[in-house]
PDB file of C-alpha atoms and ligand atoms in Angstrom:
ATOM      1  CA  UNK A   1     103.516  81.411 124.319  1.00 76.00           C
ATOM      2  CA  UNK A   2     104.903  78.056 123.651  1.00 85.00           C
ATOM      3  CA  UNK A   3     105.732  77.047 120.121  1.00 96.00           C
ATOM      4  CA  UNK A   4     104.312  73.649 119.749  1.00 98.00           C
ATOM      5  CA  UNK A   5     106.124  72.249 116.800  1.00 98.00           C
ATOM      6  CA  UNK A   6     105.284  69.199 114.337  1.00 98.00           C
ATOM      7  CA  UNK A   7     107.751  69.004 111.351  1.00 98.00           C
ATOM      8  CA  UNK A   8     108.229  66.892 108.638  1.00 98.00           C
ATOM      9  CA  UNK A   9     111.488  65.322 106.864  1.00 98.00           C
ATOM     10  CA  UNK A  10     112.243  62.576 104.383  1.00 98.00           C
ATOM     11  CA  UNK A  11     115.981  61.972 105.330  1.00 95.00           C
ATOM     12  CA  UNK A  12     118.523  62.998 107.160  1.00 97.00           C
ATOM     13  CA  UNK A  13     116.995  64.938 109.388  1.00 98.00           C
ATOM     14  CA  UNK A  14     119.932  66.819 110.937  1.00 98.00           C
ATOM     15  CA  UNK A  15     117.925  70.481 111.042  1.00 98.00           C
ATOM     16  CA  UNK A  16     115.331  68.141 112.760  1.00 98.00           C
ATOM     17  CA  UNK A  17     117.625  67.132 115.151  1.00 98.00           C
ATOM     18  CA  UNK A  18     119.236  69.984 116.093  1.00 98.00           C
ATOM     19  CA  UNK A  19     115.539  71.841 116.375  1.00 98.00           C
ATOM     20  CA  UNK A  20     114.776  68.988 118.908  1.00 98.00           C
ATOM     21  CA  UNK A  21     117.608  69.399 120.938  1.00 98.00           C
ATOM     22  CA  UNK A  22     117.689  73.176 121.339  1.00 98.00           C
ATOM     23  CA  UNK A  23     113.903  72.616 122.433  1.00 97.00           C
ATOM     24  CA  UNK A  24     115.249  69.938 124.690  1.00 97.00           C
ATOM     25  CA  UNK A  25     117.955  72.179 126.122  1.00 97.00           C
ATOM     26  CA  UNK A  26     115.074  74.822 126.619  1.00 96.00           C
ATOM     27  CA  UNK A  27     117.659  77.269 124.254  1.00 96.00           C
ATOM     28  CA  UNK A  28     113.952  78.543 122.684  1.00 96.00           C
ATOM     29  CA  UNK A  29     110.546  78.316 124.217  1.00 95.00           C
ATOM     30  CA  UNK A  30     109.019  75.419 121.869  1.00 97.00           C
ATOM     31  CA  UNK A  31     108.347  72.031 122.278  1.00 97.00           C
ATOM     32  CA  UNK A  32     108.866  69.253 119.450  1.00 98.00           C
ATOM     33  CA  UNK A  33     105.014  67.133 119.637  1.00 98.00           C
ATOM     34  CA  UNK A  34     105.884  65.147 117.139  1.00 98.00           C
ATOM     35  CA  UNK A  35     108.288  64.391 113.728  1.00 98.00           C
ATOM     36  CA  UNK A  36     106.698  62.986 110.883  1.00 98.00           C
ATOM     37  CA  UNK A  37     108.842  61.199 107.990  1.00 98.00           C
ATOM     38  CA  UNK A  38     107.279  60.155 104.399  1.00 98.00           C
ATOM     39  CA  UNK A  39     110.442  57.463 104.557  1.00 97.00           C
ATOM     40  CA  UNK A  40     110.816  53.973 106.068  1.00 94.00           C
ATOM     41  CA  UNK A  41     114.544  54.057 106.019  1.00 95.00           C
ATOM     42  CA  UNK A  42     114.865  57.810 107.039  1.00 95.00           C
ATOM     43  CA  UNK A  43     118.087  58.473 109.212  1.00 96.00           C
ATOM     44  CA  UNK A  44     117.140  61.063 111.033  1.00 97.00           C
ATOM     45  CA  UNK A  45     113.946  59.263 112.538  1.00 96.00           C
ATOM     46  CA  UNK A  46     116.783  56.366 113.524  1.00 95.00           C
ATOM     47  CA  UNK A  47     118.468  59.278 114.879  1.00 95.00           C
ATOM     48  CA  UNK A  48     115.825  60.523 116.789  1.00 96.00           C
ATOM     49  CA  UNK A  49     115.103  57.622 118.850  1.00 93.00           C
ATOM     50  CA  UNK A  50     117.992  58.348 121.451  1.00 92.00           C
ATOM     51  CA  UNK A  51     115.844  61.512 122.175  1.00 95.00           C
ATOM     52  CA  UNK A  52     112.920  60.375 123.343  1.00 90.00           C
ATOM     53  CA  UNK A  53     110.961  62.275 120.830  1.00 97.00           C
ATOM     54  CA  UNK A  54     107.079  61.259 119.172  1.00 98.00           C
ATOM     55  CA  UNK A  55     107.650  60.311 115.745  1.00 98.00           C
ATOM     56  CA  UNK A  56     105.447  58.419 113.143  1.00 98.00           C
ATOM     57  CA  UNK A  57     106.143  57.255 109.307  1.00 98.00           C
ATOM     58  CA  UNK A  58     103.787  58.047 107.257  1.00 98.00           C
ATOM     59  CA  UNK A  59     103.697  56.504 103.589  1.00 98.00           C
ATOM     60  CA  UNK A  60     101.987  57.727 100.567  1.00 97.00           C
ATOM     61  CA  UNK A  61     101.968  54.191  99.525  1.00 97.00           C
ATOM     62  CA  UNK A  62      99.660  53.238 102.034  1.00 98.00           C
ATOM     63  CA  UNK A  63      96.517  55.666 101.056  1.00 98.00           C
ATOM     64  CA  UNK A  64      94.665  56.132  97.854  1.00 98.00           C
ATOM     65  CA  UNK A  65      95.858  59.469  96.950  1.00 98.00           C
ATOM     66  CA  UNK A  66      98.194  62.382  97.737  1.00 97.00           C
ATOM     67  CA  UNK A  67      94.920  63.897  99.791  1.00 97.00           C
ATOM     68  CA  UNK A  68      94.895  61.040 101.933  1.00 98.00           C
ATOM     69  CA  UNK A  69      98.500  60.778 102.840  1.00 98.00           C
ATOM     70  CA  UNK A  70      98.519  64.418 103.547  1.00 98.00           C
ATOM     71  CA  UNK A  71      94.676  64.306 105.553  1.00 98.00           C
ATOM     72  CA  UNK A  72      96.428  61.708 108.004  1.00 98.00           C
ATOM     73  CA  UNK A  73      99.192  64.052 108.341  1.00 98.00           C
ATOM     74  CA  UNK A  74      97.454  66.393 109.633  1.00 98.00           C
ATOM     75  CA  UNK A  75      94.998  64.739 111.673  1.00 98.00           C
ATOM     76  CA  UNK A  76      98.424  63.925 113.503  1.00 98.00           C
ATOM     77  CA  UNK A  77      99.416  66.858 113.753  1.00 98.00           C
ATOM     78  CA  UNK A  78      95.693  68.088 115.084  1.00 98.00           C
ATOM     79  CA  UNK A  79      96.094  65.030 117.810  1.00 98.00           C
ATOM     80  CA  UNK A  80      99.152  66.483 118.700  1.00 98.00           C
ATOM     81  CA  UNK A  81      98.558  70.249 119.427  1.00 98.00           C
ATOM     82  CA  UNK A  82     100.699  71.083 116.690  1.00 98.00           C
ATOM     83  CA  UNK A  83     100.561  75.441 115.886  1.00 97.00           C
ATOM     84  CA  UNK A  84     103.732  75.766 113.331  1.00 98.00           C
ATOM     85  CA  UNK A  85     104.898  72.945 111.326  1.00 98.00           C
ATOM     86  CA  UNK A  86     108.795  73.007 110.011  1.00 98.00           C
ATOM     87  CA  UNK A  87     109.978  71.527 106.978  1.00 98.00           C
ATOM     88  CA  UNK A  88     113.268  70.294 107.624  1.00 98.00           C
ATOM     89  CA  UNK A  89     114.125  68.482 104.482  1.00 98.00           C
ATOM     90  CA  UNK A  90     111.068  67.281 103.405  1.00 98.00           C
ATOM     91  CA  UNK A  91     111.325  66.530  99.521  1.00 96.00           C
ATOM     92  CA  UNK A  92     107.376  66.248  99.022  1.00 97.00           C
ATOM     93  CA  UNK A  93     105.213  69.099  97.673  1.00 97.00           C
ATOM     94  CA  UNK A  94     102.326  70.003  99.908  1.00 98.00           C
ATOM     95  CA  UNK A  95      98.953  70.136  98.654  1.00 97.00           C
ATOM     96  CA  UNK A  96      96.735  73.385  98.174  1.00 97.00           C
ATOM     97  CA  UNK A  97      94.091  71.497 100.615  1.00 97.00           C
ATOM     98  CA  UNK A  98      96.689  71.048 103.608  1.00 98.00           C
ATOM     99  CA  UNK A  99      97.948  74.423 102.869  1.00 98.00           C
ATOM    100  CA  UNK A 100      95.039  76.196 103.529  1.00 97.00           C
ATOM    101  CA  UNK A 101      94.020  74.172 106.699  1.00 98.00           C
ATOM    102  CA  UNK A 102      97.756  75.277 107.951  1.00 98.00           C
ATOM    103  CA  UNK A 103      97.636  78.852 106.360  1.00 97.00           C
ATOM    104  CA  UNK A 104     100.179  80.918 107.726  1.00 96.00           C
ATOM    105  CA  UNK A 105     101.867  78.199 109.856  1.00 98.00           C
ATOM    106  CA  UNK A 106     104.458  76.374 107.935  1.00 98.00           C
ATOM    107  CA  UNK A 107     107.633  77.169 107.213  1.00 98.00           C
ATOM    108  CA  UNK A 108     110.495  75.779 104.939  1.00 98.00           C
ATOM    109  CA  UNK A 109     114.109  75.773 104.975  1.00 98.00           C
ATOM    110  CA  UNK A 110     115.727  75.663 101.582  1.00 98.00           C
ATOM    111  CA  UNK A 111     119.557  75.687 100.444  1.00 98.00           C
ATOM    112  CA  UNK A 112     120.312  78.475  98.540  1.00 98.00           C
ATOM    113  CA  UNK A 113     119.719  82.369  98.882  1.00 98.00           C
ATOM    114  CA  UNK A 114     116.032  82.851  97.351  1.00 98.00           C
ATOM    115  CA  UNK A 115     114.611  83.900  94.955  1.00 98.00           C
ATOM    116  CA  UNK A 116     117.791  82.187  93.441  1.00 98.00           C
ATOM    117  CA  UNK A 117     118.166  78.749  93.014  1.00 98.00           C
ATOM    118  CA  UNK A 118     114.553  77.185  93.578  1.00 98.00           C
ATOM    119  CA  UNK A 119     113.441  73.989  93.495  1.00 97.00           C
ATOM    120  CA  UNK A 120     115.811  70.601  93.299  1.00 97.00           C
ATOM    121  CA  UNK A 121     119.544  70.814  93.879  1.00 98.00           C
ATOM    122  CA  UNK A 122     120.405  74.405  94.414  1.00 98.00           C
ATOM    123  CA  UNK A 123     124.038  73.839  95.413  1.00 98.00           C
ATOM    124  CA  UNK A 124     124.783  72.586  92.037  1.00 98.00           C
ATOM    125  CA  UNK A 125     122.683  74.919  90.786  1.00 98.00           C
ATOM    126  CA  UNK A 126     124.958  77.768  92.417  1.00 98.00           C
ATOM    127  CA  UNK A 127     128.076  75.836  91.639  1.00 98.00           C
ATOM    128  CA  UNK A 128     127.474  75.834  87.903  1.00 98.00           C
ATOM    129  CA  UNK A 129     125.887  79.504  87.602  1.00 98.00           C
ATOM    130  CA  UNK A 130     129.404  80.270  89.087  1.00 98.00           C
ATOM    131  CA  UNK A 131     127.840  82.801  92.254  1.00 98.00           C
ATOM    132  CA  UNK A 132     130.240  83.519  94.666  1.00 98.00           C
ATOM    133  CA  UNK A 133     127.652  83.667  97.705  1.00 98.00           C
ATOM    134  CA  UNK A 134     124.836  81.113  98.384  1.00 98.00           C
ATOM    135  CA  UNK A 135     123.576  80.495 101.660  1.00 98.00           C
ATOM    136  CA  UNK A 136     119.962  79.459 103.062  1.00 98.00           C
ATOM    137  CA  UNK A 137     116.170  80.519 103.100  1.00 98.00           C
ATOM    138  CA  UNK A 138     113.638  80.294 105.840  1.00 98.00           C
ATOM    139  CA  UNK A 139     110.812  81.183 104.504  1.00 98.00           C
ATOM    140  CA  UNK A 140     106.683  80.675 104.502  1.00 98.00           C
ATOM    141  CA  UNK A 141     105.054  78.035 102.544  1.00 98.00           C
ATOM    142  CA  UNK A 142     102.930  78.959 100.040  1.00 97.00           C
ATOM    143  CA  UNK A 143     101.054  77.252  97.253  1.00 96.00           C
ATOM    144  CA  UNK A 144     104.178  78.040  94.908  1.00 96.00           C
ATOM    145  CA  UNK A 145     107.425  76.003  95.477  1.00 96.00           C
ATOM    146  CA  UNK A 146     110.052  77.881  97.083  1.00 96.00           C
ATOM    147  CA  UNK A 147     108.406  81.395  96.929  1.00 96.00           C
ATOM    148  CA  UNK A 148     106.371  82.288 100.030  1.00 97.00           C
ATOM    149  CA  UNK A 149     107.253  85.223 102.458  1.00 98.00           C
ATOM    150  CA  UNK A 150     110.847  85.118 103.291  1.00 98.00           C
ATOM    151  CA  UNK A 151     111.546  84.823 107.189  1.00 98.00           C
ATOM    152  CA  UNK A 152     115.339  85.129 107.215  1.00 98.00           C
ATOM    153  CA  UNK A 153     118.521  84.352 105.442  1.00 98.00           C
ATOM    154  CA  UNK A 154     122.082  83.147 105.749  1.00 98.00           C
ATOM    155  CA  UNK A 155     124.825  83.693 103.549  1.00 98.00           C
ATOM    156  CA  UNK A 156     127.868  81.967 102.903  1.00 98.00           C
ATOM    157  CA  UNK A 157     130.482  82.244 100.967  1.00 98.00           C
ATOM    158  CA  UNK A 158     131.856  79.944  97.652  1.00 98.00           C
ATOM    159  CA  UNK A 159     135.514  79.550  97.273  1.00 98.00           C
ATOM    160  CA  UNK A 160     136.900  79.038  93.686  1.00 96.00           C
ATOM    161  CA  UNK A 161     137.441  74.863  94.943  1.00 97.00           C
ATOM    162  CA  UNK A 162     133.849  74.806  96.210  1.00 98.00           C
ATOM    163  CA  UNK A 163     132.293  71.315  95.382  1.00 98.00           C
ATOM    164  CA  UNK A 164     128.745  70.611  95.410  1.00 98.00           C
ATOM    165  CA  UNK A 165     129.344  68.601  98.821  1.00 98.00           C
ATOM    166  CA  UNK A 166     131.412  71.163 100.237  1.00 98.00           C
ATOM    167  CA  UNK A 167     128.823  73.880  99.738  1.00 98.00           C
ATOM    168  CA  UNK A 168     126.022  71.707 100.979  1.00 98.00           C
ATOM    169  CA  UNK A 169     128.044  71.170 104.092  1.00 98.00           C
ATOM    170  CA  UNK A 170     129.027  75.168 104.445  1.00 98.00           C
ATOM    171  CA  UNK A 171     125.356  75.494 103.917  1.00 98.00           C
ATOM    172  CA  UNK A 172     124.148  73.292 106.355  1.00 98.00           C
ATOM    173  CA  UNK A 173     126.097  74.790 109.111  1.00 98.00           C
ATOM    174  CA  UNK A 174     123.960  78.247 108.586  1.00 98.00           C
ATOM    175  CA  UNK A 175     120.832  76.202 108.174  1.00 98.00           C
ATOM    176  CA  UNK A 176     120.961  74.819 111.903  1.00 98.00           C
ATOM    177  CA  UNK A 177     121.903  78.536 112.942  1.00 98.00           C
ATOM    178  CA  UNK A 178     119.381  79.872 111.067  1.00 98.00           C
ATOM    179  CA  UNK A 179     116.403  77.432 112.104  1.00 98.00           C
ATOM    180  CA  UNK A 180     116.648  78.071 115.728  1.00 98.00           C
ATOM    181  CA  UNK A 181     116.935  82.139 115.316  1.00 98.00           C
ATOM    182  CA  UNK A 182     113.646  82.225 113.108  1.00 98.00           C
ATOM    183  CA  UNK A 183     111.450  79.783 115.682  1.00 98.00           C
ATOM    184  CA  UNK A 184     113.129  82.721 118.491  1.00 97.00           C
ATOM    185  CA  UNK A 185     111.665  85.231 115.912  1.00 96.00           C
ATOM    186  CA  UNK A 186     108.789  84.154 115.459  1.00 96.00           C
ATOM    187  CA  UNK A 187     108.213  83.513 119.445  1.00 94.00           C
ATOM    188  CA  UNK A 188     109.294  87.438 119.529  1.00 88.00           C
ATOM    189  CA  UNK A 189     106.068  88.239 117.106  1.00 83.00           C
ATOM    190  CA  UNK A 190     103.765  86.080 119.315  1.00 69.00           C
ATOM    191  CA  UNK A 191     104.776  87.049 122.654  1.00 63.00           C
TER     192      UNK A 191
HETATM  193  C1  GAR B 201     118.819  70.698 103.744  1.00 94.49           C
HETATM  194  O1  GAR B 201     119.851  71.152 103.103  1.00 94.49           O
HETATM  195  C2  GAR B 201     117.393  71.321 103.457  1.00 94.49           C
HETATM  196  O2  GAR B 201     117.822  73.330 103.250  1.00 94.49           O
HETATM  197  C3  GAR B 201     117.298  70.659 102.066  1.00 94.49           C
HETATM  198  O3  GAR B 201     117.417  69.718 102.456  1.00 94.49           O
HETATM  199  C4  GAR B 201     118.467  68.892 103.363  1.00 94.49           C
HETATM  200  C5  GAR B 201     117.968  68.509 104.303  1.00 94.49           C
HETATM  201  O4  GAR B 201     119.063  68.100 105.636  1.00 94.49           O
HETATM  202  N1  GAR B 201     115.779  71.040 101.804  1.00 94.49           N
HETATM  203  C6  GAR B 201     115.484  71.187 100.699  1.00 94.49           C
HETATM  204  O5  GAR B 201     116.400  71.000  99.331  1.00 94.49           O
HETATM  205  C7  GAR B 201     113.790  71.410 100.293  1.00 94.49           C
HETATM  206  N2  GAR B 201     113.755  71.814  98.657  1.00 94.49           N
HETATM  207  P1  GAR B 201     118.274  67.468 107.041  1.00 94.49           P
HETATM  208  O6  GAR B 201     117.559  66.518 106.608  1.00 94.49           O
HETATM  209  O7  GAR B 201     120.249  67.139 107.290  1.00 94.49           O
HETATM  210  O8  GAR B 201     117.950  68.583 107.581  1.00 94.49           O
END
């Protein structure tokens, strides 16, 4: 089977670019069919231009409500034959209707070792708790934020002089590797 990926981003898009490159270089048997950003100034979409992957910006303010906004995203993914949605720094919560339509077909990356440090600023939460290890988690998305079945995780050591910024960078390096590992894992399941 070939994974037809739809990726949702909000800002920087480094995970998304990494996935697009891995697909283009045939490191995984997957195609990125479309990348959607909810942010008109997303750096990720700017970087994507050079890679010739289809993209769209869908702004919540252009719709009557969140349901209509998510219906547009659903329509774009369906039109492009997407069969797995990857959230990669998508900073909005998906509503029940959308989740039901894509049940079992949405994965998310979160920069902590879930179930620790759910929600916003998990790297700051980890530093403030003085934990010695953190990392990243890729999980299926369900109706509860950062709660779905865990697919895989990577660990990083937090040093004594770690800052929120240095931890973000350290975890991001692991995120890039983990996303590719997980996509390969999912491909193996459906082989
Ligand atoms: C990543 O660290 C990702 O784990 C996090 O946002 C960053 C996006 O980076 N996602 C969340 O916090 C979601 N709750 P990127 O845009 O460079 O891929």
